[in-house]
Short mmCIF file of C-alpha atoms and ligand atoms in Angstrom, two decimals:
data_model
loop_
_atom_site.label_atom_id
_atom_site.label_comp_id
_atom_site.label_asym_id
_atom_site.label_seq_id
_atom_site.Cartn_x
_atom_site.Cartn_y
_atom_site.Cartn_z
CA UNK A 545 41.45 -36.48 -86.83
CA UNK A 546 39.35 -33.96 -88.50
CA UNK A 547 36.87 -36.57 -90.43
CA UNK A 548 34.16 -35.68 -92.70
CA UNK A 549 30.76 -36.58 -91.16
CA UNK A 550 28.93 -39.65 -92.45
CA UNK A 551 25.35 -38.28 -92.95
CA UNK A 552 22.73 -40.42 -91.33
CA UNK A 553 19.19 -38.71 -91.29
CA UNK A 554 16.56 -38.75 -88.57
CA UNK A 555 17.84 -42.02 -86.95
CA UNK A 556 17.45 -43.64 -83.70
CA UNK A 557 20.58 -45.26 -82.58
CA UNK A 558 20.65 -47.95 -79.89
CA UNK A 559 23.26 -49.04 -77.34
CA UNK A 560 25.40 -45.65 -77.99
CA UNK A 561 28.46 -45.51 -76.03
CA UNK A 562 29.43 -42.13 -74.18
CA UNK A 563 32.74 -40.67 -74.57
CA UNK A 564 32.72 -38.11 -71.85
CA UNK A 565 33.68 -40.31 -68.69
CA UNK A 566 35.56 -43.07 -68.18
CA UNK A 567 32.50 -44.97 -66.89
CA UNK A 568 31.65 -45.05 -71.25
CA UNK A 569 28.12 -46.15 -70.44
CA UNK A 570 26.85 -47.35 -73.53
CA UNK A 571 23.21 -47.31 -72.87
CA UNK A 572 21.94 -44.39 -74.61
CA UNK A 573 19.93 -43.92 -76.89
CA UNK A 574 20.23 -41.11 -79.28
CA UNK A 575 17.94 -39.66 -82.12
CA UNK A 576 19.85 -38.22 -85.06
CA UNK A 577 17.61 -35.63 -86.74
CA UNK A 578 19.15 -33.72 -89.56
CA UNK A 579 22.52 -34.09 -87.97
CA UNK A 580 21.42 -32.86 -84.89
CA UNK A 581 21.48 -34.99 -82.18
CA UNK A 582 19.43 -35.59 -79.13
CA UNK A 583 19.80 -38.30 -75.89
CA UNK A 584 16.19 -39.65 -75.90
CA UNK A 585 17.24 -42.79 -72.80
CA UNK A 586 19.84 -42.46 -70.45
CA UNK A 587 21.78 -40.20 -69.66
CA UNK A 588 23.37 -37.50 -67.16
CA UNK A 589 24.10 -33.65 -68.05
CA UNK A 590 27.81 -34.35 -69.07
CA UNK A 591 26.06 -36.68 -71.97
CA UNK A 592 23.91 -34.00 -72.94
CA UNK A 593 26.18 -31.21 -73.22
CA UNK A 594 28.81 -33.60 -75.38
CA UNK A 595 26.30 -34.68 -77.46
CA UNK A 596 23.37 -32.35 -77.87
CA UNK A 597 25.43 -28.45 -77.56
CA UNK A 598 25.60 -26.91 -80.73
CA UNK A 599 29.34 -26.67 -81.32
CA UNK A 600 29.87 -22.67 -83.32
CA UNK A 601 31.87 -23.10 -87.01
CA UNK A 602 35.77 -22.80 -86.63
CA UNK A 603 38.27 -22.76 -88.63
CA UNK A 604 41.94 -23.39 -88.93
CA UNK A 605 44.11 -20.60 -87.87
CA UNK A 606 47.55 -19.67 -88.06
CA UNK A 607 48.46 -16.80 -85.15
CA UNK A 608 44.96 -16.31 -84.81
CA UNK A 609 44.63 -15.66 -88.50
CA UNK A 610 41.33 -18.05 -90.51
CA UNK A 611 44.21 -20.41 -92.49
CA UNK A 612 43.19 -23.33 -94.95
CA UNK A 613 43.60 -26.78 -93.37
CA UNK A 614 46.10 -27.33 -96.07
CA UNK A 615 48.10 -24.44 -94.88
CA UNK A 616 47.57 -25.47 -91.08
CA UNK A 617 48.94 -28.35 -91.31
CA UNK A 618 52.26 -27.13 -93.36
CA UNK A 619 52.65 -25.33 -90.35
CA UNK A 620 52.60 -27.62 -88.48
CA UNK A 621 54.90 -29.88 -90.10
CA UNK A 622 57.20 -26.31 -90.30
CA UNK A 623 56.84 -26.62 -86.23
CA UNK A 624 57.67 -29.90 -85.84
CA UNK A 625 60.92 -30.02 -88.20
CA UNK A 626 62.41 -26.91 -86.84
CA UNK A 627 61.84 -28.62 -83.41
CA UNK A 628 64.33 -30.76 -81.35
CA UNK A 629 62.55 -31.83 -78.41
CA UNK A 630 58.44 -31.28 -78.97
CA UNK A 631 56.12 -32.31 -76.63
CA UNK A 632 53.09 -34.26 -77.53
CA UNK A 633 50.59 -33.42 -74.36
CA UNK A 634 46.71 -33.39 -74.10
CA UNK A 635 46.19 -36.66 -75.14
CA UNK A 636 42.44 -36.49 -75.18
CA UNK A 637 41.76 -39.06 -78.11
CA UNK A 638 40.93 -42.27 -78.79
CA UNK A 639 42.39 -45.76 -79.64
CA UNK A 640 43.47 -44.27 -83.85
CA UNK A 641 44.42 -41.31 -82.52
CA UNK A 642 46.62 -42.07 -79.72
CA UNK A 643 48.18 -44.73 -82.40
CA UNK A 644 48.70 -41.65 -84.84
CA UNK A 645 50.45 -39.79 -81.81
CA UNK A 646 52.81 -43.21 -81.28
CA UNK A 647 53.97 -42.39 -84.66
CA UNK A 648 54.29 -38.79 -84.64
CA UNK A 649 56.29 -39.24 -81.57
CA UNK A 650 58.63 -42.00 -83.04
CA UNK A 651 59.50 -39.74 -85.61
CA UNK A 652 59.61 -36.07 -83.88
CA UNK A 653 61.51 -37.74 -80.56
CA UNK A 654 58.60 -36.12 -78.79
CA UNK A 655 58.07 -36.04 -74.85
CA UNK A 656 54.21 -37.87 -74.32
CA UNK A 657 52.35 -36.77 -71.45
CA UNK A 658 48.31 -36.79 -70.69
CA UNK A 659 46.45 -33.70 -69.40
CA UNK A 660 45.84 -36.34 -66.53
CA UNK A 661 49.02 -37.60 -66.60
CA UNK A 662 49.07 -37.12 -61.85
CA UNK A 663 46.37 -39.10 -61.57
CA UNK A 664 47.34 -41.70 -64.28
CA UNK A 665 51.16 -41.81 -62.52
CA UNK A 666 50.05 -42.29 -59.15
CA UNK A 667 48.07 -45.89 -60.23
CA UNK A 668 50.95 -46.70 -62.59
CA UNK A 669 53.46 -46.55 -59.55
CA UNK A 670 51.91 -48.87 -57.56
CA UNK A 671 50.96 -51.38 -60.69
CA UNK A 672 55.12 -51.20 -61.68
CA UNK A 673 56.17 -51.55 -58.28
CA UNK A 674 54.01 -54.08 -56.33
CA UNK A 675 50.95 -55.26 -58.71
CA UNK A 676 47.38 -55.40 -57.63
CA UNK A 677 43.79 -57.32 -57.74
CA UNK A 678 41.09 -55.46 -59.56
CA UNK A 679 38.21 -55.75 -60.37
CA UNK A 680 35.37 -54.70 -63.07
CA UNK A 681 32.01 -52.50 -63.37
CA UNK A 682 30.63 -55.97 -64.40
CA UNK A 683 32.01 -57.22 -61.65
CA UNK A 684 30.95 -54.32 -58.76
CA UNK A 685 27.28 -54.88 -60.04
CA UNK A 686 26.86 -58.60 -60.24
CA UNK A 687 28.80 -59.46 -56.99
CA UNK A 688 29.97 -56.85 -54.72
CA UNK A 689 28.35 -57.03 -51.21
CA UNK A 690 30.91 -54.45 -49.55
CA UNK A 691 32.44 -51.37 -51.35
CA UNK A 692 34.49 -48.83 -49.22
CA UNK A 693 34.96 -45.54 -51.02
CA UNK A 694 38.66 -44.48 -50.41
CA UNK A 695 38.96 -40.44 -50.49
CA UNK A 696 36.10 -40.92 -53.41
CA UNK A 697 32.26 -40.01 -53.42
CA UNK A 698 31.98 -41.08 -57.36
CA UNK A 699 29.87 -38.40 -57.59
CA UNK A 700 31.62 -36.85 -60.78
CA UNK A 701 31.11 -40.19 -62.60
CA UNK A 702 27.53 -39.48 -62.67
CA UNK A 703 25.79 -42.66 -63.56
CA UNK A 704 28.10 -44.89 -61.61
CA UNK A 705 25.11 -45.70 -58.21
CA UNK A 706 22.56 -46.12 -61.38
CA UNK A 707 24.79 -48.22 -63.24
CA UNK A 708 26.81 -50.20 -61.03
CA UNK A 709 25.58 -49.64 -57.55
CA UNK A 710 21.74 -49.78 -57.24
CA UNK A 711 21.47 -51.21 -60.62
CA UNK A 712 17.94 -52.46 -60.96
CA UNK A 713 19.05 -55.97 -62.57
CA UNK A 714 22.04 -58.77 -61.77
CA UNK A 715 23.70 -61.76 -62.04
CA UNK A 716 23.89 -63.79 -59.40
CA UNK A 717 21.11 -62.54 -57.45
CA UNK A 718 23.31 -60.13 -55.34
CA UNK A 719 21.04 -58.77 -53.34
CA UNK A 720 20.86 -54.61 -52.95
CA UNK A 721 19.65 -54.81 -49.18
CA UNK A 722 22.81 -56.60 -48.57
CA UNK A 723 25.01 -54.88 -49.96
CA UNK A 724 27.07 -52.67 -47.42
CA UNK A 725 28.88 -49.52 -48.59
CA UNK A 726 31.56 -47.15 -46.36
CA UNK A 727 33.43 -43.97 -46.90
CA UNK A 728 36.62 -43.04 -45.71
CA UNK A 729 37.58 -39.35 -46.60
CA UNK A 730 37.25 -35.94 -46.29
CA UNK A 731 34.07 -34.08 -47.04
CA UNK A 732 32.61 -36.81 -48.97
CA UNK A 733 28.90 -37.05 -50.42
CA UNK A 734 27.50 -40.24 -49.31
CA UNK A 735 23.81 -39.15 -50.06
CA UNK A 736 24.19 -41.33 -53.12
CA UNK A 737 25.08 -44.48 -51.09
CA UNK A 738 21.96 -44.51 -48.94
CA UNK A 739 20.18 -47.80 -50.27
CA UNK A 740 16.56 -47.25 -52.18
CA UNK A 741 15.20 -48.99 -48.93
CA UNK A 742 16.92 -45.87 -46.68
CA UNK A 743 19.85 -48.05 -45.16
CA UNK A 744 22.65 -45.52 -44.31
CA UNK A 745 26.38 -46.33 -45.29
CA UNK A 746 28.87 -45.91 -43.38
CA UNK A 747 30.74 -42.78 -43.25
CA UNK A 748 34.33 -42.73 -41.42
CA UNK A 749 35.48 -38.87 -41.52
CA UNK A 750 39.36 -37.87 -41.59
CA UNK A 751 41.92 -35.72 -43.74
CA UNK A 752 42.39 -37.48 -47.53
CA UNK A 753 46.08 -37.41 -46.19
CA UNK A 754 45.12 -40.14 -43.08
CA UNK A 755 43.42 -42.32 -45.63
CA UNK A 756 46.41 -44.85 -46.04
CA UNK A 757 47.17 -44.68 -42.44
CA UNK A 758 43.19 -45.72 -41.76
CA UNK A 759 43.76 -48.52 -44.18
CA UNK A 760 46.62 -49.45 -42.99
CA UNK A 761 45.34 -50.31 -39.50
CA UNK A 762 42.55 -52.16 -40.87
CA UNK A 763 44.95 -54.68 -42.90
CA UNK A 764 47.31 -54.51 -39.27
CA UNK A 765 44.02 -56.03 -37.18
CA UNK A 766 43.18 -57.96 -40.29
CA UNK A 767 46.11 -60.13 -40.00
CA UNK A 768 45.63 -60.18 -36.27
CA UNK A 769 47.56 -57.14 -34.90
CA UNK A 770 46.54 -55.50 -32.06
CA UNK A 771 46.08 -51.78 -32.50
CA UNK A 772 47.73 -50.16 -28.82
CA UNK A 773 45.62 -46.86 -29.19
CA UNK A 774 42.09 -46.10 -28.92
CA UNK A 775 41.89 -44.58 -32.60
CA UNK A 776 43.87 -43.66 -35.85
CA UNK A 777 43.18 -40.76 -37.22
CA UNK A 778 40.69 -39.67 -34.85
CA UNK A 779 38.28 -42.84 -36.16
CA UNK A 780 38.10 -45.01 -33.06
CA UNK A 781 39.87 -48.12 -32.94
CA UNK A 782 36.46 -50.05 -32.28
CA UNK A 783 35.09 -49.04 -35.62
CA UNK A 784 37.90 -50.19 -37.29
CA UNK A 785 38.13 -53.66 -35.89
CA UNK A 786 33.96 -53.62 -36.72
CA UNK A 787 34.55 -53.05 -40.53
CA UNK A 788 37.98 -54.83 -40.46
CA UNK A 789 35.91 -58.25 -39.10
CA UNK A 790 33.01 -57.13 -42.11
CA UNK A 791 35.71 -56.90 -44.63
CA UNK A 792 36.62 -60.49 -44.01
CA UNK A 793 33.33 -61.81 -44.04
CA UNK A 794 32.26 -59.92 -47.03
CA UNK A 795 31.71 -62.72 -49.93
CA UNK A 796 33.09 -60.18 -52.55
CA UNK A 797 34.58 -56.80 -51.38
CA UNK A 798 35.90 -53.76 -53.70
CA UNK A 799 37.95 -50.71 -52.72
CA UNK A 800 37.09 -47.96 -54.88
CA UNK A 801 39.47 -45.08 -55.26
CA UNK A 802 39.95 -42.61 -57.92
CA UNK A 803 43.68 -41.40 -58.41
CA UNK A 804 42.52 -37.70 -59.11
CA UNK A 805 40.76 -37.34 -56.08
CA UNK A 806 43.84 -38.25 -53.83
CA UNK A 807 45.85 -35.08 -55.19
CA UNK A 808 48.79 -34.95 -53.12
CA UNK A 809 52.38 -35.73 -52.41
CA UNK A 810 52.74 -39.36 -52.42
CA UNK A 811 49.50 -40.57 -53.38
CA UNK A 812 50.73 -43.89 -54.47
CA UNK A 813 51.69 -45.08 -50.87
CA UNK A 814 48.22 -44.74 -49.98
CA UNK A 815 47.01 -46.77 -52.90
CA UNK A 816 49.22 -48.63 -52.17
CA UNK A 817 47.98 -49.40 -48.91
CA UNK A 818 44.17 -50.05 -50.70
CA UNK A 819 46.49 -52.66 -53.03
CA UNK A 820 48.22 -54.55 -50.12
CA UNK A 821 45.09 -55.18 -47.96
CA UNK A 822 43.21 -56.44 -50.71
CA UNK A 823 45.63 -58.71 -51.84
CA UNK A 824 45.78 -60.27 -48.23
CA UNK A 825 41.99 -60.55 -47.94
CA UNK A 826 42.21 -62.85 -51.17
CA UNK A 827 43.55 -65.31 -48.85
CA UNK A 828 40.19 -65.23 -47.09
CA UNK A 829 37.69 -64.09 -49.20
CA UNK A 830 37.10 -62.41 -53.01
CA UNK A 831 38.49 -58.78 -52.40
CA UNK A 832 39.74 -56.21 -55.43
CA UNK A 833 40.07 -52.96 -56.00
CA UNK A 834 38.48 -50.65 -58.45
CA UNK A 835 40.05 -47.47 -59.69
CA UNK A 836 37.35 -44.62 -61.16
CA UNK A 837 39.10 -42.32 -63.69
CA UNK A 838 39.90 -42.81 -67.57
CA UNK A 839 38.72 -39.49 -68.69
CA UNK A 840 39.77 -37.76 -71.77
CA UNK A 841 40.84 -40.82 -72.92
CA UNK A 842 43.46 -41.59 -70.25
CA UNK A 843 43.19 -45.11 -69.58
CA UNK A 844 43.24 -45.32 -73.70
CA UNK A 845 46.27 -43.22 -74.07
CA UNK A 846 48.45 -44.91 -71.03
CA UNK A 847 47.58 -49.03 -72.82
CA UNK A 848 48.18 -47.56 -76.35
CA UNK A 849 51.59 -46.13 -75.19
CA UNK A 850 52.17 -49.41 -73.10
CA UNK A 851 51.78 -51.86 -75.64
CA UNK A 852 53.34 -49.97 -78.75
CA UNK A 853 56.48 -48.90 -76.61
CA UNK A 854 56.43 -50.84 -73.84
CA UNK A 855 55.75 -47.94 -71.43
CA UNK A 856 52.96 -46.36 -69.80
CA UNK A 857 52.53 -42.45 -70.37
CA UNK A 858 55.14 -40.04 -69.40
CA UNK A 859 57.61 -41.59 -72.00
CA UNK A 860 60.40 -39.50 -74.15
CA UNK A 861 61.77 -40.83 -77.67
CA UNK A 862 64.23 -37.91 -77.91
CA UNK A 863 66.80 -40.72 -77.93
CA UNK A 864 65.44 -42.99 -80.30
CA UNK A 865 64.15 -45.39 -78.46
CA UNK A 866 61.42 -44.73 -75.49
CA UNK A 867 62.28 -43.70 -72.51
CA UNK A 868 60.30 -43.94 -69.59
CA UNK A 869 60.58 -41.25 -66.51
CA UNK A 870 56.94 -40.10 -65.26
CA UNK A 871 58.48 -37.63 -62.81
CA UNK A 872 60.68 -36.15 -64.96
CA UNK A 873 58.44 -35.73 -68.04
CA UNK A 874 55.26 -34.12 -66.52
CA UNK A 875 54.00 -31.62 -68.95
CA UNK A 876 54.96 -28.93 -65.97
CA UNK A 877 58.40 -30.25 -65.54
CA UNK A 878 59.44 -30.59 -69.09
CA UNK A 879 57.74 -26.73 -69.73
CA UNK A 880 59.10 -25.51 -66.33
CA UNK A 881 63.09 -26.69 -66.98
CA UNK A 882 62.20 -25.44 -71.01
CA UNK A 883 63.71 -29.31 -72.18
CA UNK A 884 61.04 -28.85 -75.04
CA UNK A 885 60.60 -26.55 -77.84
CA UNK A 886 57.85 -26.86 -78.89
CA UNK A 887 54.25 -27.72 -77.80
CA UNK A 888 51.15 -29.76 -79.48
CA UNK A 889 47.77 -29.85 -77.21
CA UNK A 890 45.31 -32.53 -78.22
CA UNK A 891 42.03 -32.00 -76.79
CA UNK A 892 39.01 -33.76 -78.53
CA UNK A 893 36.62 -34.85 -75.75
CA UNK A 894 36.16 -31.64 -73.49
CA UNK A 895 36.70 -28.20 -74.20
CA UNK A 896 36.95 -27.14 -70.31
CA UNK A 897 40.80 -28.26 -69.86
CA UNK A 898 42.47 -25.61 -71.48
CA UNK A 899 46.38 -26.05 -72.51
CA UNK A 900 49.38 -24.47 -70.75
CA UNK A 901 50.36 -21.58 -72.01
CA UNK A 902 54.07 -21.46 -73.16
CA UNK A 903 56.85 -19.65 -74.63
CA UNK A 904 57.73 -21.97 -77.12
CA UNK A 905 55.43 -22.24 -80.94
CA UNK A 906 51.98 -24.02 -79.78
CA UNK A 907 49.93 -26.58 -81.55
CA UNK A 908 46.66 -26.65 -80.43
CA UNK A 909 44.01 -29.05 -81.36
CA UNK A 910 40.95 -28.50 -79.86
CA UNK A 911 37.42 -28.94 -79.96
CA UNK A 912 35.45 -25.89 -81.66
CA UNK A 913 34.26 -24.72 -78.57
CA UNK A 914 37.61 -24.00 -77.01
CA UNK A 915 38.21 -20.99 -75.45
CA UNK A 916 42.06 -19.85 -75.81
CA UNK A 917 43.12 -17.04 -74.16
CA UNK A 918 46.36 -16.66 -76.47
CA UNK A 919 46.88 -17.34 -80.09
CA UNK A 920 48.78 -20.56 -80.75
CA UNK A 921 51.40 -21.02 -83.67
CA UNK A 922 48.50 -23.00 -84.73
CA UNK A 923 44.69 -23.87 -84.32
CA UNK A 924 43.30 -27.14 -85.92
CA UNK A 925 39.48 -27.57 -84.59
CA UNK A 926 38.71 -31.11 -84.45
CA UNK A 927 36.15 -33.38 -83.90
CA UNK A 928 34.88 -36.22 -81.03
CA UNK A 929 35.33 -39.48 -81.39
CA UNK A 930 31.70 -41.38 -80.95
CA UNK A 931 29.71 -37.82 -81.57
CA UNK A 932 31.43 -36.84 -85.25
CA UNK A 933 32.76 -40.21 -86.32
CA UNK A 934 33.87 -43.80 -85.12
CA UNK A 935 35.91 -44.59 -82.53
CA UNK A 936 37.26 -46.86 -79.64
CA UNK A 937 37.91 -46.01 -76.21
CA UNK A 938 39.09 -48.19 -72.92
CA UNK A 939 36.59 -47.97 -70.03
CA UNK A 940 38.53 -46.65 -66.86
CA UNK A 941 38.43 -50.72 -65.61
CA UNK A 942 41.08 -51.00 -68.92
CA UNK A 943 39.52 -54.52 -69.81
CA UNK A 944 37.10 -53.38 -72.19
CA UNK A 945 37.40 -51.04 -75.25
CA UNK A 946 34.30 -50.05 -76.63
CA UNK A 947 33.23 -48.92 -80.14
CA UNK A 948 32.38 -45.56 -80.23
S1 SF4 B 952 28.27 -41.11 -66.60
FE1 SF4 B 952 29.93 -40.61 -68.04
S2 SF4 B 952 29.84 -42.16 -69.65
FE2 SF4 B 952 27.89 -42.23 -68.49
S3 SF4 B 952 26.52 -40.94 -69.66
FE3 SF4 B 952 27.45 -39.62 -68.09
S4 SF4 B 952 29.30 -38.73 -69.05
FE4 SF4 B 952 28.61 -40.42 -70.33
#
């Protein structure tokens, strides 16, 4: 992980792809001036901090002591051996790196869980147990003519209106004064979704909790149900059957959620609900859903996992062969009911998630930056895929990796 830097001197580098959402806009353009860089063409303030901050020189350190990377790593491997159950958590790499953690895993019978491992779990659910329609950014910006936003305002994925919502150019000539866009949520930012011409969206207010039930009613007088009370969830029942009769005129309509906005108990069952309507409006018209997430290299980690063991994340080879629980092998559970012994925290993309902190020897590596409030076993600092060498990364609609 820790690479030496290829030196490339006062360049200008095209088509760069960001590693610091999982939108992995790969727009920019970046000027490489004696090493340092700079974003000269789009790009939003998470971009700029990941690529421009001057990261301070760290070291290697053994309980908190400046070590050789030699003698880190012997350490670590001294962790590791003495260890009967580690877990592997973090997980903020790339494509190589998450492969390198497949193997480390294989051969430690480590416990694999990402530092977004909720949000990841509450999509997986619903994917394992019922399957779904979605759709792409590519997709969003060439076609979409109605997007509800489900207990989401995108407004952490910072480019997503520039990129895929009033993107200046498209296929297909969809046309931006068509397009309609609705929220359904709690305290949610719509400023973003008023058109460049001033159209309003649509904005239905209730408790992230009554989201499901809300879409639920709309697939009920979808299919023809009649509703017997004059609103759900204190929207009235009018609205709904207005935006239930849009939905199934809309040529191409997208449900956009993001699984770590809807943090509580049960949060599949309401994606579900966004999966289940949109698979009956695909008897009637072109209807998917979207899900916004992927940071830290989370979609990445989850497909790696899935197609070298057969699992998604949350997956134990303690037994020799993978076994797959994500309840049971949360980071908090497994820490919380001490069925690990030790703990390695890979962190490469963001130094603003910090690790648990646990009684058991602690392998932490981190970006330079980090800011630890104990001393681990071990410190490695390492570096960022796409900023400090190559890399490849899924985009949070999982069908495309880019090249970093
Ligand atoms: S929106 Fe995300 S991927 Fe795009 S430039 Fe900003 S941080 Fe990078």
């Amino acid at each position: 992980m820790l690479k030496k830097k290829t030196k490339i001197v006062d360049k200008i580098i095209n088509n760069v792809a960001c590693p610091f959402c999982g939108l992995l806009c790969d727009d920019l353009v970046i000027q490489n001036k004696k090493e340092t860089l700079k974003i000269l063409k789009n790009h939003c303030p998470k971009a700029i901090s990941g690529f421009e901050k001057q990261v301070p020189e760290s070291f290697p350190k053994i309980a908190g002591k400046k070590s050789t990377l030699e003698d880190a790593i012997d350490k670590i491997f001294l962790v590791l051996k003495k260890s009967n159950s580690p877990l592997i958590t973090g997980l903020g790499t790339d494509v190589n790196g998450m492969r390198a953690v497949m193997h480390l895993a294989d051969k430690t019978g480590a416990v694999l869980d990402h530092m977004h491992g909720d949000a990841l779990t509450r999509n997986t659910l619903v994917l394992q147990d019922l399957g779904w329609i979605m759709t792409t950014m590519s997709e969003i910006k060439n076609r979409a003519d109605l997007i509800i936003f489900a207990g989401t305002d995108a407004t952490k994925y910072q480019r997503f209106y520039e990129r895929v919502i009033w993107n200046k150019q498209s296929m297909f000539t969809r046309q931006k004064n068509k397009l309609k866009l609705v929220y359904i949520g709690e305290k949610l930012n719509a400023k973003l979704g008023i058109s460049p011409t001033g159209k309003k969206p649509n904005i239905l207010n209730c408790k992230t909790e009554e989201i499901g039930e809300i879409i639920s009613s709309l697939h009920a007088i979808i299919t023809g149900a009649k509703i017997d009370v004059d609103n759900v969830a204190g929207i009235k029942t009018k609205k709904l059957e207005v935006l239930a009769e849009q939905m199934k005129s809309a040529k191409y309509g997208v449900i956009i959620w993001s699984p770590a906005d809807l943090d509580m108990p049960h949060a599949e069952l309401t994606i579900q609900s966004f999966c289940e309507v949109v698979k009956y409006l695909t008897r009637i018209t072109r209807f998917a859903g979207f899900s916004l997430g992927g940071d830290d290299g989370s979609t990445t980690s989850s497909n790696v996992c899935a197609w070298q063991s057969g699992y998604p994340l949350r997956v134990n080879f303690n037994k020799g062969y993978p076994d797959y629980s994500p309840h049971h092998y949360s980071t908090y559970n497994v820490l919380k009911n001490k069925e690990v012994d030790a703990l390695m925290w890979i962190s490469s993309f963001s130094a603003a998630i910090k690790p648990p902190r646990a009684s058991i020897p602690s392998i932490i590596l981190a970006k330079p930056d980090i800011k630890l409030n104990f001393n681990p076993d071990v410190f490695i600092p390492i570096a960022t895929p796409g900023v400090d060498h190559s890399g490849q990364l899924f985009r949070t609609d999982s069908v495309v990796s880019l090249p970093l």
